[in-house]
């Protein structure tokens, strides 16, 4: 009984579950970082205002594809965009806040 309560209520997990959670957290952190870089690249581009207008006109469910096709989330020596970053990048660009504020400032 103690083991069941420990695993369910105590938040204990198996080694495999812990590894999966760590991988998921790492992937989310990479996507956040890539999205911030993407948003900065997007807004620093010479045609940023035009691209922003185009992004705003795209259906919300296609905005990640627009970002991916623009190459803003595919970095040097990468064949594919960073998974999950395009949607986050579009959100950052449209919110006008590409970089999260530093904590403690």
Coordinates of N, CA and C in Angstrom, one line a residue:
X1 N 0.8 -1.2 0.0 CA 0.0 0.0 0.0 C 0.9 1.3 0.0
X2 N 2.0 1.3 0.8 CA 2.8 2.4 0.8 C 3.4 2.7 -0.5
X3 N 3.8 1.7 -1.3 CA 4.4 1.9 -2.6 C 3.4 2.6 -3.5
X4 N 2.1 2.2 -3.5 CA 1.1 2.7 -4.4 C 0.9 4.2 -4.0
X5 N 0.8 4.5 -2.7 CA 0.6 5.9 -2.3 C 1.8 6.7 -2.6
X6 N 3.0 6.2 -2.4 CA 4.2 6.9 -2.8 C 4.3 7.3 -4.2
X7 N 4.0 6.3 -5.1 CA 4.1 6.6 -6.5 C 3.0 7.5 -7.0
X8 N 1.8 7.4 -6.5 CA 0.7 8.3 -7.0 C 0.7 9.6 -6.3
X9 N 0.7 9.6 -5.0 CA 0.6 10.9 -4.2 C 1.9 11.5 -4.0
X10 N 3.0 10.7 -3.8 CA 4.3 11.3 -3.5 C 5.0 11.8 -4.7
X11 N 4.5 11.6 -5.9 CA 5.2 12.1 -7.1 C 6.4 11.3 -7.5
X12 N 6.6 10.1 -7.0 CA 7.7 9.2 -7.3 C 7.4 8.7 -8.7
X13 N 8.5 8.5 -9.5 CA 8.4 8.0 -10.8 C 9.5 7.0 -11.0
X14 N 9.3 6.1 -12.0 CA 10.4 5.2 -12.4 C 11.5 5.9 -13.1
X15 N 12.6 5.2 -13.3 CA 13.7 5.7 -14.0 C 13.4 6.1 -15.5
X16 N 12.6 5.2 -16.1 CA 12.2 5.5 -17.5 C 11.3 6.7 -17.6
X17 N 10.4 6.9 -16.6 CA 9.5 8.1 -16.6 C 10.3 9.3 -16.3
X18 N 11.3 9.2 -15.4 CA 12.1 10.4 -15.1 C 12.9 10.8 -16.3
X19 N 13.5 9.8 -17.1 CA 14.2 10.1 -18.3 C 13.4 10.8 -19.3
X20 N 12.1 10.3 -19.5 CA 11.2 10.9 -20.4 C 10.8 12.3 -20.0
X21 N 10.6 12.6 -18.8 CA 10.3 13.9 -18.3 C 11.5 14.8 -18.5
X22 N 12.7 14.4 -18.3 CA 13.9 15.2 -18.5 C 14.0 15.5 -20.0
X23 N 13.8 14.5 -20.9 CA 13.9 14.8 -22.3 C 12.8 15.8 -22.8
X24 N 11.6 15.6 -22.2 CA 10.5 16.6 -22.6 C 10.9 18.0 -22.1
X25 N 11.4 18.1 -20.9 CA 11.8 19.4 -20.4 C 12.9 20.0 -21.3
X26 N 13.9 19.2 -21.7 CA 15.0 19.7 -22.5 C 14.5 20.1 -23.9
X27 N 13.6 19.4 -24.5 CA 13.0 19.7 -25.8 C 12.2 21.1 -25.7
X28 N 11.5 21.2 -24.6 CA 10.7 22.5 -24.4 C 11.7 23.7 -24.2
X29 N 12.8 23.5 -23.5 CA 13.7 24.6 -23.3 C 14.4 24.9 -24.6
X30 N 14.8 23.9 -25.4 CA 15.4 24.2 -26.7 C 14.4 24.9 -27.6
X31 N 13.1 24.5 -27.6 CA 12.1 25.2 -28.4 C 12.0 26.7 -28.0
X32 N 12.0 26.9 -26.7 CA 11.8 28.3 -26.2 C 13.0 29.2 -26.6
X33 N 14.2 28.6 -26.5 CA 15.4 29.3 -26.9 C 15.4 29.6 -28.4
X34 N 15.1 28.6 -29.2 CA 15.0 28.7 -30.6 C 13.9 29.7 -31.0
X35 N 12.8 29.8 -30.3 CA 11.7 30.7 -30.6 C 12.2 32.1 -30.3
X36 N 13.0 32.4 -29.3 CA 13.5 33.7 -29.0 C 14.4 34.2 -30.0
X37 N 15.3 33.3 -30.5 CA 16.3 33.6 -31.5 C 15.5 33.9 -32.8
X38 N 14.5 33.0 -33.1 CA 13.7 33.2 -34.3 C 13.0 34.5 -34.3
X39 N 12.4 34.9 -33.2 CA 11.7 36.2 -33.1 C 12.6 37.3 -33.3
X40 N 13.8 37.3 -32.8 CA 14.8 38.3 -33.0 C 15.2 38.4 -34.4
X41 N 15.5 37.3 -35.0 CA 15.9 37.2 -36.4 C 14.7 37.8 -37.3
X42 N 13.5 37.4 -37.0 CA 12.4 37.8 -37.8 C 12.3 39.4 -37.7
X43 N 12.3 39.9 -36.5 CA 12.1 41.4 -36.3 C 13.3 42.2 -36.8
X44 N 14.5 41.5 -36.9 CA 15.7 42.3 -37.3 C 15.9 42.2 -38.9
X45 N 15.1 41.4 -39.5 CA 15.2 41.3 -41.0 C 14.8 42.7 -41.7
X46 N 15.5 42.9 -42.8 CA 15.2 44.2 -43.5 C 13.7 44.4 -43.9
X47 N 13.1 43.3 -44.2 CA 11.6 43.3 -44.6 C 10.7 42.9 -43.4
X48 N 11.1 43.1 -42.2 CA 10.4 42.7 -41.0 C 8.9 43.2 -41.0
X49 N 8.7 44.5 -41.4 CA 7.4 45.0 -41.3 C 6.5 44.3 -42.4
X50 N 7.0 44.1 -43.5 CA 6.2 43.3 -44.6 C 5.9 41.9 -44.1
X51 N 6.9 41.2 -43.6 CA 6.8 39.9 -43.1 C 5.7 39.8 -41.9
X52 N 5.8 40.8 -41.1 CA 4.9 40.9 -39.9 C 3.4 41.0 -40.5
X53 N 3.2 41.9 -41.5 CA 1.9 42.0 -42.1 C 1.5 40.7 -42.7
X54 N 2.4 40.0 -43.4 CA 2.0 38.7 -44.0 C 1.6 37.7 -42.9
X55 N 2.4 37.7 -41.8 CA 2.1 36.7 -40.7 C 0.8 37.0 -40.1
X56 N 0.4 38.3 -39.9 CA -0.8 38.6 -39.3 C -2.0 38.2 -40.2
X57 N -1.8 38.1 -41.5 CA -2.9 37.8 -42.4 C -3.1 36.3 -42.6
X58 N -2.1 35.5 -42.1 CA -2.2 34.1 -42.2 C -3.1 33.5 -41.1
X59 N -3.9 32.5 -41.4 CA -4.7 31.9 -40.4 C -3.8 31.4 -39.2
X60 N -4.3 31.6 -38.0 CA -3.5 31.3 -36.8 C -3.0 29.8 -36.9
X61 N -3.7 28.9 -37.4 CA -3.2 27.5 -37.4 C -2.2 27.3 -38.5
X62 N -1.9 28.3 -39.4 CA -0.9 28.1 -40.4 C 0.3 29.0 -40.1
X63 N 0.3 29.8 -39.0 CA 1.4 30.7 -38.7 C 2.7 30.0 -38.5
X64 N 2.7 28.8 -37.8 CA 3.9 28.0 -37.6 C 4.5 27.6 -38.9
X65 N 3.7 27.2 -39.9 CA 4.2 26.9 -41.2 C 4.8 28.1 -41.9
X66 N 4.2 29.2 -41.8 CA 4.8 30.5 -42.3 C 6.2 30.7 -41.8
X67 N 6.3 30.6 -40.5 CA 7.6 30.8 -39.8 C 8.6 29.7 -40.3
X68 N 8.2 28.5 -40.3 CA 9.1 27.4 -40.8 C 9.6 27.7 -42.2
X69 N 8.6 28.0 -43.1 CA 8.9 28.2 -44.5 C 9.8 29.4 -44.7
X70 N 9.7 30.4 -43.8 CA 10.6 31.5 -43.9 C 12.0 31.3 -43.4
X71 N 12.2 30.1 -42.8 CA 13.6 29.7 -42.4 C 14.0 30.3 -41.1
X72 N 13.1 30.9 -40.3 CA 13.5 31.6 -39.1 C 13.8 30.6 -38.0
X73 N 13.3 29.3 -38.1 CA 13.6 28.4 -37.0 C 14.5 27.2 -37.5
X74 N 15.1 27.4 -38.6 CA 16.1 26.4 -39.1 C 17.4 27.1 -39.0
X75 N 18.3 26.6 -38.2 CA 19.6 27.2 -37.9 C 20.7 26.5 -38.7
X76 N 21.9 27.0 -38.7 CA 23.1 26.5 -39.4 C 23.2 25.0 -39.2
X77 N 23.5 24.4 -40.3 CA 23.7 22.9 -40.4 C 22.5 22.1 -40.0
X78 N 21.4 22.6 -40.0 CA 20.2 21.9 -39.6 C 19.4 21.6 -40.9
X79 N 18.8 20.4 -41.0 CA 18.0 20.1 -42.1 C 16.5 20.4 -41.9
X80 N 16.2 20.4 -40.6 CA 14.8 20.7 -40.2 C 14.7 21.7 -39.1
X81 N 13.5 22.4 -39.1 CA 13.4 23.4 -38.0 C 13.3 22.8 -36.6
X82 N 13.6 23.6 -35.6 CA 13.5 23.1 -34.2 C 12.1 22.8 -33.9
X83 N 11.8 21.6 -33.5 CA 10.4 21.2 -33.2 C 9.8 22.0 -32.1
X84 N 8.6 22.5 -32.4 CA 7.8 23.3 -31.4 C 8.2 24.8 -31.4
X85 N 9.3 25.2 -32.1 CA 9.7 26.6 -32.0 C 8.9 27.5 -32.8
X86 N 8.4 27.1 -34.0 CA 7.7 27.9 -34.9 C 6.5 28.6 -34.3
X87 N 5.7 27.8 -33.6 CA 4.5 28.3 -33.0 C 4.8 29.3 -31.9
X88 N 5.8 29.0 -31.1 CA 6.2 29.9 -30.1 C 6.8 31.2 -30.6
X89 N 7.5 31.1 -31.7 CA 8.1 32.2 -32.4 C 7.0 33.1 -32.9
X90 N 6.0 32.6 -33.6 CA 4.9 33.4 -34.1 C 4.2 34.1 -32.9
X91 N 4.0 33.4 -31.8 CA 3.4 34.1 -30.7 C 4.2 35.2 -30.2
X92 N 5.5 35.1 -30.1 CA 6.4 36.1 -29.6 C 6.4 37.3 -30.6
X93 N 6.5 37.0 -31.9 CA 6.5 38.1 -32.9 C 5.2 38.9 -32.8
X94 N 4.1 38.2 -32.8 CA 2.8 38.8 -32.8 C 2.5 39.6 -31.5
X95 N 3.1 39.1 -30.4 CA 3.0 39.8 -29.1 C 3.9 41.0 -29.0
X96 N 4.9 41.1 -30.0 CA 5.8 42.2 -29.9 C 6.8 42.1 -28.8
X97 N 7.0 41.0 -28.3 CA 7.9 40.8 -27.2 C 8.8 39.5 -27.4
X98 N 9.7 39.6 -28.3 CA 10.5 38.4 -28.7 C 11.3 37.8 -27.7
X99 N 11.8 38.6 -26.7 CA 12.6 38.0 -25.6 C 11.9 38.2 -24.3
X100 N 11.9 37.1 -23.5 CA 11.3 37.2 -22.2 C 12.1 38.1 -21.3
X101 N 11.5 38.8 -20.4 CA 12.3 39.7 -19.5 C 13.1 38.9 -18.6
X102 N 14.3 39.5 -18.3 CA 15.2 38.8 -17.3 C 14.6 38.8 -15.9
X103 N 14.8 37.7 -15.2 CA 14.3 37.7 -13.9 C 15.3 38.4 -12.9
X104 N 14.7 39.0 -11.9 CA 15.5 39.8 -11.0 C 15.9 41.1 -11.4
X105 N 15.4 41.6 -12.5 CA 15.7 42.9 -13.0 C 14.7 43.9 -12.6

